[in-house]
Structure formats: structure tokens, C-alpha cells
Short mmCIF file of N, CA, C and O and ligand atoms in Angstrom, two decimals:
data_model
loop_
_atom_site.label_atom_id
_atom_site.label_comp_id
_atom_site.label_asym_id
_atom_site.label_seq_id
_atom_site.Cartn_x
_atom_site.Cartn_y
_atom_site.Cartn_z
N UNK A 1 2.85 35.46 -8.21
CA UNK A 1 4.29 35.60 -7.97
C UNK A 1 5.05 35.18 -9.21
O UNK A 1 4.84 34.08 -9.74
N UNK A 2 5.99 36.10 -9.70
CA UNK A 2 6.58 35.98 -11.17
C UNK A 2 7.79 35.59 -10.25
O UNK A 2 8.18 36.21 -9.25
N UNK A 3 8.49 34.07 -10.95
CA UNK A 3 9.14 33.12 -10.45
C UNK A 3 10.67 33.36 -11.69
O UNK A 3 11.78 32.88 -11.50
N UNK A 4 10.28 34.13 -12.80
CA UNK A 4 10.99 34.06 -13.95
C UNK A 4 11.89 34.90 -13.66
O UNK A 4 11.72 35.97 -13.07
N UNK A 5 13.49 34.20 -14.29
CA UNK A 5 14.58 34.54 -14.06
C UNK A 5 14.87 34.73 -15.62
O UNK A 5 14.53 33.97 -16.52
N UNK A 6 15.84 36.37 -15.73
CA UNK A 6 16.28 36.87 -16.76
C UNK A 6 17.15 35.81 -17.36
O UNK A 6 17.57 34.92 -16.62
N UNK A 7 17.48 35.82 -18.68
CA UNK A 7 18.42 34.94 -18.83
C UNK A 7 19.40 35.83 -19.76
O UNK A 7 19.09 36.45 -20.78
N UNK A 8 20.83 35.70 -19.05
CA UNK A 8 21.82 36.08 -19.67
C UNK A 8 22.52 35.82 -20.91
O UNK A 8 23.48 35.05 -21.01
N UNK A 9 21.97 36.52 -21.89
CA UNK A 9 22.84 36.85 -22.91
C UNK A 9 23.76 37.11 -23.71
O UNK A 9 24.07 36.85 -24.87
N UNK A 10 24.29 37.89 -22.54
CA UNK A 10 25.32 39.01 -23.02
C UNK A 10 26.69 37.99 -22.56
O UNK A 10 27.81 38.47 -22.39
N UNK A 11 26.43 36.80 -22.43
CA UNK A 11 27.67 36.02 -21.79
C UNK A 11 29.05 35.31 -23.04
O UNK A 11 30.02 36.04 -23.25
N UNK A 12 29.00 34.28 -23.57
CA UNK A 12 30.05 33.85 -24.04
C UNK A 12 28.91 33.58 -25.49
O UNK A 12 27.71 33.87 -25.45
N UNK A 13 29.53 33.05 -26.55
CA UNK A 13 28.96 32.75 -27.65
C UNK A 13 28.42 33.61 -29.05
O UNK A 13 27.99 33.24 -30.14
N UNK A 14 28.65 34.83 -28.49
CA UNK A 14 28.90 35.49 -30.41
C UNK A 14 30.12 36.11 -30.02
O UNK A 14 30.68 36.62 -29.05
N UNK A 15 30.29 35.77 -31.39
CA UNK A 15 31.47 35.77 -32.24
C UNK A 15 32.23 37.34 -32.11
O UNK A 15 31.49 38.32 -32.12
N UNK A 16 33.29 37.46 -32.02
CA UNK A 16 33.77 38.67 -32.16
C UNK A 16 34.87 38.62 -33.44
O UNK A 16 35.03 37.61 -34.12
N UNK A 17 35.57 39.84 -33.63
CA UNK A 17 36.46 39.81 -34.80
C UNK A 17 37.63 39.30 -34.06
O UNK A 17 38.45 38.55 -34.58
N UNK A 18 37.70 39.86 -32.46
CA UNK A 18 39.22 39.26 -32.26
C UNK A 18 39.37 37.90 -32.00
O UNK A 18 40.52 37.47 -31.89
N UNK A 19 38.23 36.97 -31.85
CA UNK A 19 38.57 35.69 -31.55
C UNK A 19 38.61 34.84 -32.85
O UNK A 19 38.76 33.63 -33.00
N UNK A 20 38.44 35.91 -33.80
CA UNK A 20 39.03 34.97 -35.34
C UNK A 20 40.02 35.11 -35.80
O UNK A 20 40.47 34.41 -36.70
N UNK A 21 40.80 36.44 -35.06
CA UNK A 21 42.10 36.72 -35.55
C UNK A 21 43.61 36.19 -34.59
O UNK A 21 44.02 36.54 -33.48
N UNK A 22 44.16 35.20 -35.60
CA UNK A 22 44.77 34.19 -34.49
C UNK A 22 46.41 35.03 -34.97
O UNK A 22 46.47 35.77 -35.95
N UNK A 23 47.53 34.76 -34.16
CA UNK A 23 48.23 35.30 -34.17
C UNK A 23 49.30 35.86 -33.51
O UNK A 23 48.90 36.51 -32.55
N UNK A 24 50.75 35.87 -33.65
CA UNK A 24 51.56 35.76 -34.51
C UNK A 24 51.70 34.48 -34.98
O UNK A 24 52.10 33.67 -34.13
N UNK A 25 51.40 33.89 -36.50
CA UNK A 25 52.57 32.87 -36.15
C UNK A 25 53.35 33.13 -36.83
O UNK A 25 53.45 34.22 -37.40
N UNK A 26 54.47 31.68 -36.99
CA UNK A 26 55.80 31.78 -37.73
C UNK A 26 55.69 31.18 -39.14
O UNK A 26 55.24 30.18 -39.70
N UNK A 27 56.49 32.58 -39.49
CA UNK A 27 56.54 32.05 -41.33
C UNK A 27 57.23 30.61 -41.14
O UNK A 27 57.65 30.53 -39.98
N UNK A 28 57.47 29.49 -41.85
CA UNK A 28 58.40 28.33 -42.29
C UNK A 28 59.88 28.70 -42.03
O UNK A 28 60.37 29.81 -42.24
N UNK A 29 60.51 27.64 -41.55
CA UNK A 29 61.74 27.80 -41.09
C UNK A 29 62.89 28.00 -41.72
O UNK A 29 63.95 28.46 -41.32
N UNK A 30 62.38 27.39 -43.23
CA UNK A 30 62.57 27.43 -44.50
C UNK A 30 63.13 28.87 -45.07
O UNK A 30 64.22 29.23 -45.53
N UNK A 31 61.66 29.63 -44.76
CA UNK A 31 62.03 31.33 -45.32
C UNK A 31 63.36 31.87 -44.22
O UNK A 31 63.39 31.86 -42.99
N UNK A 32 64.47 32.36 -45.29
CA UNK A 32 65.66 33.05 -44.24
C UNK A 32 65.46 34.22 -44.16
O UNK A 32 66.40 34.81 -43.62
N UNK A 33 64.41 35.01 -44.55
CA UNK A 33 63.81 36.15 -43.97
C UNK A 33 62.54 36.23 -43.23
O UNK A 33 61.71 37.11 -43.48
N UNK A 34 62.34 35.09 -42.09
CA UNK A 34 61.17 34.68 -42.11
C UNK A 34 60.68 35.76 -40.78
O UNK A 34 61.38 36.35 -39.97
N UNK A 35 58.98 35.72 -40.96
CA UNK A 35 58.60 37.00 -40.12
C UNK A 35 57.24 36.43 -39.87
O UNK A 35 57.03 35.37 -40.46
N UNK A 36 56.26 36.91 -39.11
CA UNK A 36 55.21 36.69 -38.56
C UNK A 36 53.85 36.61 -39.08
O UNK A 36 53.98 37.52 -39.90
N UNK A 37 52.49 36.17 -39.26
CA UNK A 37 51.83 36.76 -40.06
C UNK A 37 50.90 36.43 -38.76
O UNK A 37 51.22 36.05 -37.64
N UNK A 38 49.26 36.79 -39.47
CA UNK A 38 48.47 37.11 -38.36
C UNK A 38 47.10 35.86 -39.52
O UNK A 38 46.93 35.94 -40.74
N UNK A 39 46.66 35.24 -38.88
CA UNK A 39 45.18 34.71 -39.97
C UNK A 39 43.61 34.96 -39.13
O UNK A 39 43.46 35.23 -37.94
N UNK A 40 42.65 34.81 -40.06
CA UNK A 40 41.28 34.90 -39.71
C UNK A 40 40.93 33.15 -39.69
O UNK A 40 41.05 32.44 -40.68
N UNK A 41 40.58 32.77 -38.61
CA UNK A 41 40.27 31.53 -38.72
C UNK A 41 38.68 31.40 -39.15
O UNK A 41 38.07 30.33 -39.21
N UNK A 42 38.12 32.70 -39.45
CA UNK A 42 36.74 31.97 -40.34
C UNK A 42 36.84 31.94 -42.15
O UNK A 42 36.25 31.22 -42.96
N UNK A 43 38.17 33.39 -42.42
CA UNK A 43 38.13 32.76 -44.02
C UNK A 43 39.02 32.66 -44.18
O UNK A 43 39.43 32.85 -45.33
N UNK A 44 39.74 32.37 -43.37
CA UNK A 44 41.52 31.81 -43.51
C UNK A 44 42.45 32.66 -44.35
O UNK A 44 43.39 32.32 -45.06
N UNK A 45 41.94 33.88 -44.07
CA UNK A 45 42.99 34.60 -44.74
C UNK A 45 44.16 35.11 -44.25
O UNK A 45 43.92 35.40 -43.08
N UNK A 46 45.19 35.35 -44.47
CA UNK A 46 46.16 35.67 -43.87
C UNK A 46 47.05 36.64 -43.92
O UNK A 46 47.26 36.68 -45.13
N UNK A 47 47.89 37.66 -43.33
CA UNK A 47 48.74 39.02 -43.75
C UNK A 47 49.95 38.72 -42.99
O UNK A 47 50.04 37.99 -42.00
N UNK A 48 50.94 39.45 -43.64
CA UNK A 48 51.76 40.00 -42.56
C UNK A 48 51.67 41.12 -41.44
O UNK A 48 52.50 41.27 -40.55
N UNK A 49 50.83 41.66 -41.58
CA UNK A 49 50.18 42.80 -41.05
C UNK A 49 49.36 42.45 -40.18
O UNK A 49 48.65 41.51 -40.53
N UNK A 50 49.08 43.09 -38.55
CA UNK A 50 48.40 42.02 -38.17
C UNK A 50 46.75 43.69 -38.12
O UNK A 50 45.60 43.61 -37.69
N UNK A 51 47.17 44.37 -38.50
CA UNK A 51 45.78 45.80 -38.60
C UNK A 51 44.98 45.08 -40.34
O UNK A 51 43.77 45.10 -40.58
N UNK A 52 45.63 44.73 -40.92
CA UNK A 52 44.97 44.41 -42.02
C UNK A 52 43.59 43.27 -41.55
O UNK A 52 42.44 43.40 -41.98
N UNK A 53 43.86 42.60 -40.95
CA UNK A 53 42.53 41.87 -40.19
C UNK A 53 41.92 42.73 -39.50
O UNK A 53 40.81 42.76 -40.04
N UNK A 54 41.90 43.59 -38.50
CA UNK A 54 40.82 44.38 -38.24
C UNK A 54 40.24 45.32 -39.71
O UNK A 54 39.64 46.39 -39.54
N UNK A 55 40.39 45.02 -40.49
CA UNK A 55 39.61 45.83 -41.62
C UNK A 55 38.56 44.82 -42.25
O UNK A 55 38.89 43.76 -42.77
N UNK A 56 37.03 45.36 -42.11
CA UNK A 56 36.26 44.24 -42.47
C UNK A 56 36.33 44.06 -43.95
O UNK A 56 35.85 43.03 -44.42
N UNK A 57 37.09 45.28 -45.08
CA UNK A 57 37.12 44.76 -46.43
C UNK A 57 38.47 43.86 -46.39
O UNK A 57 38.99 43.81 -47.50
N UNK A 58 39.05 43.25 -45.54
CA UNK A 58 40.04 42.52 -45.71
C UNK A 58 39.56 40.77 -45.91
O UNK A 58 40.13 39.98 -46.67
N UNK A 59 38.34 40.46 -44.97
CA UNK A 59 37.79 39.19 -44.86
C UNK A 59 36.84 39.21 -46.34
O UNK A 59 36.51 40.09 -47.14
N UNK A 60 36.57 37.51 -46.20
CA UNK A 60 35.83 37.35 -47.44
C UNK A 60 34.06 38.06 -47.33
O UNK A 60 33.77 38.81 -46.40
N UNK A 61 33.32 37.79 -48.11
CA UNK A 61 31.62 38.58 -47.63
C UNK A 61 31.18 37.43 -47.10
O UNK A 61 30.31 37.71 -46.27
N UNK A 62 31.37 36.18 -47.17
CA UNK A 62 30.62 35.18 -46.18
C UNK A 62 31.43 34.94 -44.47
O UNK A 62 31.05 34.12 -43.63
N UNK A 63 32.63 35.96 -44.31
CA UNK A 63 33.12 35.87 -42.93
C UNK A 63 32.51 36.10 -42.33
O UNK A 63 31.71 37.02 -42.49
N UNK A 64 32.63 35.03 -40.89
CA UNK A 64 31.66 35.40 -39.34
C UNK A 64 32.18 37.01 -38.42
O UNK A 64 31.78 37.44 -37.34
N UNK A 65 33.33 37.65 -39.55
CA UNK A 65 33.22 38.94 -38.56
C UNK A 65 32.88 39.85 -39.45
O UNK A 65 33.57 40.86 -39.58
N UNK A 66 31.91 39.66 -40.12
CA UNK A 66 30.65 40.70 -40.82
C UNK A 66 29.60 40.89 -39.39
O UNK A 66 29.17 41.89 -38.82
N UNK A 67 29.43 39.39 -39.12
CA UNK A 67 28.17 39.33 -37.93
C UNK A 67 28.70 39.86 -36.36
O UNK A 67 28.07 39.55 -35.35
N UNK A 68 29.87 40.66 -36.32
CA UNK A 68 29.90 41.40 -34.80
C UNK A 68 29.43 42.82 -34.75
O UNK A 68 29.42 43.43 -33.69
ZN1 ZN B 1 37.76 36.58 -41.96
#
């Protein structure tokens, strides 16, 4: 009697591109044209644009959303 239970995988824990892309925040209160930007919290890069992060030549080559 095979007692062995599958084990789920497919559940929480790799990485996707959208859970590195954090976003809107606010420019400084400072800027009087101030506007939104979008960042990658694995290479901290950042745009005003928030499609420029879904482009994988936008992150650095050691970013964790090479690996989704
Ligand atoms: Zn990145």
C-alpha cells in the first residue's frame, strides 16, 4: 500500500516579475511636478513608467525576474 502523498509545488514561493514590481509610489513632495514611479524591489530600479518593468532588458542580469 503506497501511503505517499504528492507534494504541492505549484503553491507560494517562486518568484514572479509582478511581486517585484512595487508600485505607484510618490515622487518627493518637494518635486512641484511631482508624479508616480513604479520600482523592482530585486534591482531597485526604478521608472516613471510602470510597462518599462515588465521588460526583462529593463532589470539588471543578476535580477530575480530573469528566474520566472
Ligand atoms: Zn529587477
Amino acid at each position: 500500500m503506497n501511503t505517499s502523498h504528492p507534494i504541492a509545488e505549484n503553491s507560494i514561493g517562486s518568484p514572479t516579475l509582478e511581486q517585484h514590481v512595487t508600485g505607484p509610489h510618490w515622487e518627493l513632495p518637494s518635486i512641484s511636478n511631482a508624479t508616480t514611479y513604479w520600482r523592482c524591489t530585486s534591482c531597485n530600479r526604478e521608472s516613471i513608467r510602470e510597462e518599462d518593468l515588465y521588460r526583462p532588458t529593463f532589470h539588471t542580469a543578476d535580477c530575480e525576474v530573469h528566474e520566472c
